[in-house]
Amino acid sequence: MENLMNMSINDSSINSKSSIEQQKKQIMTNIKELQRDLIKASFKQTAGSTKHAELLQLINDERAKIKGLNQQLAGIN
């Protein structure tokens, strides 16, 4: 019985880790897209500075999400 409970806990932590890893992959994809947009905005000088700053902020926000997910992963281990 105890082994079944341990297996259930392990399965749960594996599912949590998998879910977090999936979230991280999606966020990293978002960051890549934002970086592409940032490069495009840097070539367009007209009103690009506010767009540039907004994109940088979005990238930083996404990176903060990854940092939070990494902390969650550390707590699961």
mmCIF file of C-alpha atoms in Angstrom, residues 12-68:
data_model
loop_
_atom_site.group_PDB
_atom_site.id
_atom_site.type_symbol
_atom_site.label_atom_id
_atom_site.label_comp_id
_atom_site.label_asym_id
_atom_site.label_seq_id
_atom_site.Cartn_x
_atom_site.Cartn_y
_atom_site.Cartn_z
ATOM 1 C CA SER A 12 2.194 13.512 -9.609
ATOM 2 C CA SER A 13 5.607 15.158 -9.410
ATOM 3 C CA ILE A 14 6.511 13.808 -12.854
ATOM 4 C CA ASN A 15 3.283 15.252 -14.274
ATOM 5 C CA SER A 16 4.006 18.580 -12.570
ATOM 6 C CA LYS A 17 7.545 18.642 -13.940
ATOM 7 C CA SER A 18 6.285 17.771 -17.402
ATOM 8 C CA SER A 19 3.673 20.506 -17.245
ATOM 9 C CA ILE A 20 6.228 23.062 -16.095
ATOM 10 C CA GLU A 21 8.653 22.019 -18.830
ATOM 11 C CA GLN A 22 5.878 22.441 -21.422
ATOM 12 C CA GLN A 23 5.108 25.903 -20.053
ATOM 13 C CA LYS A 24 8.789 26.819 -20.231
ATOM 14 C CA LYS A 25 8.995 25.668 -23.863
ATOM 15 C CA GLN A 26 5.976 27.789 -24.770
ATOM 16 C CA ILE A 27 7.412 30.828 -22.999
ATOM 17 C CA MET A 28 10.767 30.368 -24.744
ATOM 18 C CA THR A 29 8.913 30.240 -28.065
ATOM 19 C CA ASN A 30 7.141 33.467 -27.098
ATOM 20 C CA ILE A 31 10.497 35.066 -26.287
ATOM 21 C CA LYS A 32 11.906 34.079 -29.687
ATOM 22 C CA GLU A 33 8.908 35.633 -31.422
ATOM 23 C CA LEU A 34 9.235 38.802 -29.353
ATOM 24 C CA GLN A 35 12.938 38.988 -30.176
ATOM 25 C CA ARG A 36 12.116 38.745 -33.890
ATOM 26 C CA ASP A 37 9.594 41.551 -33.470
ATOM 27 C CA LEU A 38 12.221 43.551 -31.589
ATOM 28 C CA ILE A 39 14.668 43.184 -34.475
ATOM 29 C CA LYS A 40 11.983 44.264 -36.946
ATOM 30 C CA ALA A 41 11.117 47.267 -34.766
ATOM 31 C CA SER A 42 14.768 48.289 -34.585
ATOM 32 C CA PHE A 43 14.824 48.629 -38.384
ATOM 33 C CA LYS A 44 11.722 50.812 -38.349
ATOM 34 C CA GLN A 45 12.822 54.071 -36.782
ATOM 35 C CA THR A 46 9.431 55.811 -36.947
ATOM 36 C CA ALA A 47 7.858 55.592 -33.500
ATOM 37 C CA GLY A 48 9.951 52.502 -32.951
ATOM 38 C CA SER A 49 11.410 53.575 -29.634
ATOM 39 C CA THR A 50 8.182 53.041 -27.682
ATOM 40 C CA LYS A 51 7.542 49.793 -29.526
ATOM 41 C CA HIS A 52 11.135 48.801 -28.787
ATOM 42 C CA ALA A 53 10.711 49.522 -25.070
ATOM 43 C CA GLU A 54 7.398 47.657 -24.950
ATOM 44 C CA LEU A 55 8.940 44.602 -26.594
ATOM 45 C CA LEU A 56 11.876 44.649 -24.189
ATOM 46 C CA GLN A 57 9.447 44.773 -21.276
ATOM 47 C CA LEU A 58 7.458 41.848 -22.673
ATOM 48 C CA ILE A 59 10.654 39.830 -23.092
ATOM 49 C CA ASN A 60 11.669 40.610 -19.511
ATOM 50 C CA ASP A 61 8.209 39.601 -18.282
ATOM 51 C CA GLU A 62 8.478 36.262 -20.094
ATOM 52 C CA ARG A 63 11.935 35.684 -18.624
ATOM 53 C CA ALA A 64 10.534 36.360 -15.160
ATOM 54 C CA LYS A 65 7.899 33.676 -15.795
ATOM 55 C CA ILE A 66 10.635 31.186 -16.686
ATOM 56 C CA LYS A 67 12.506 32.109 -13.519
ATOM 57 C CA GLY A 68 9.368 31.412 -11.483
#
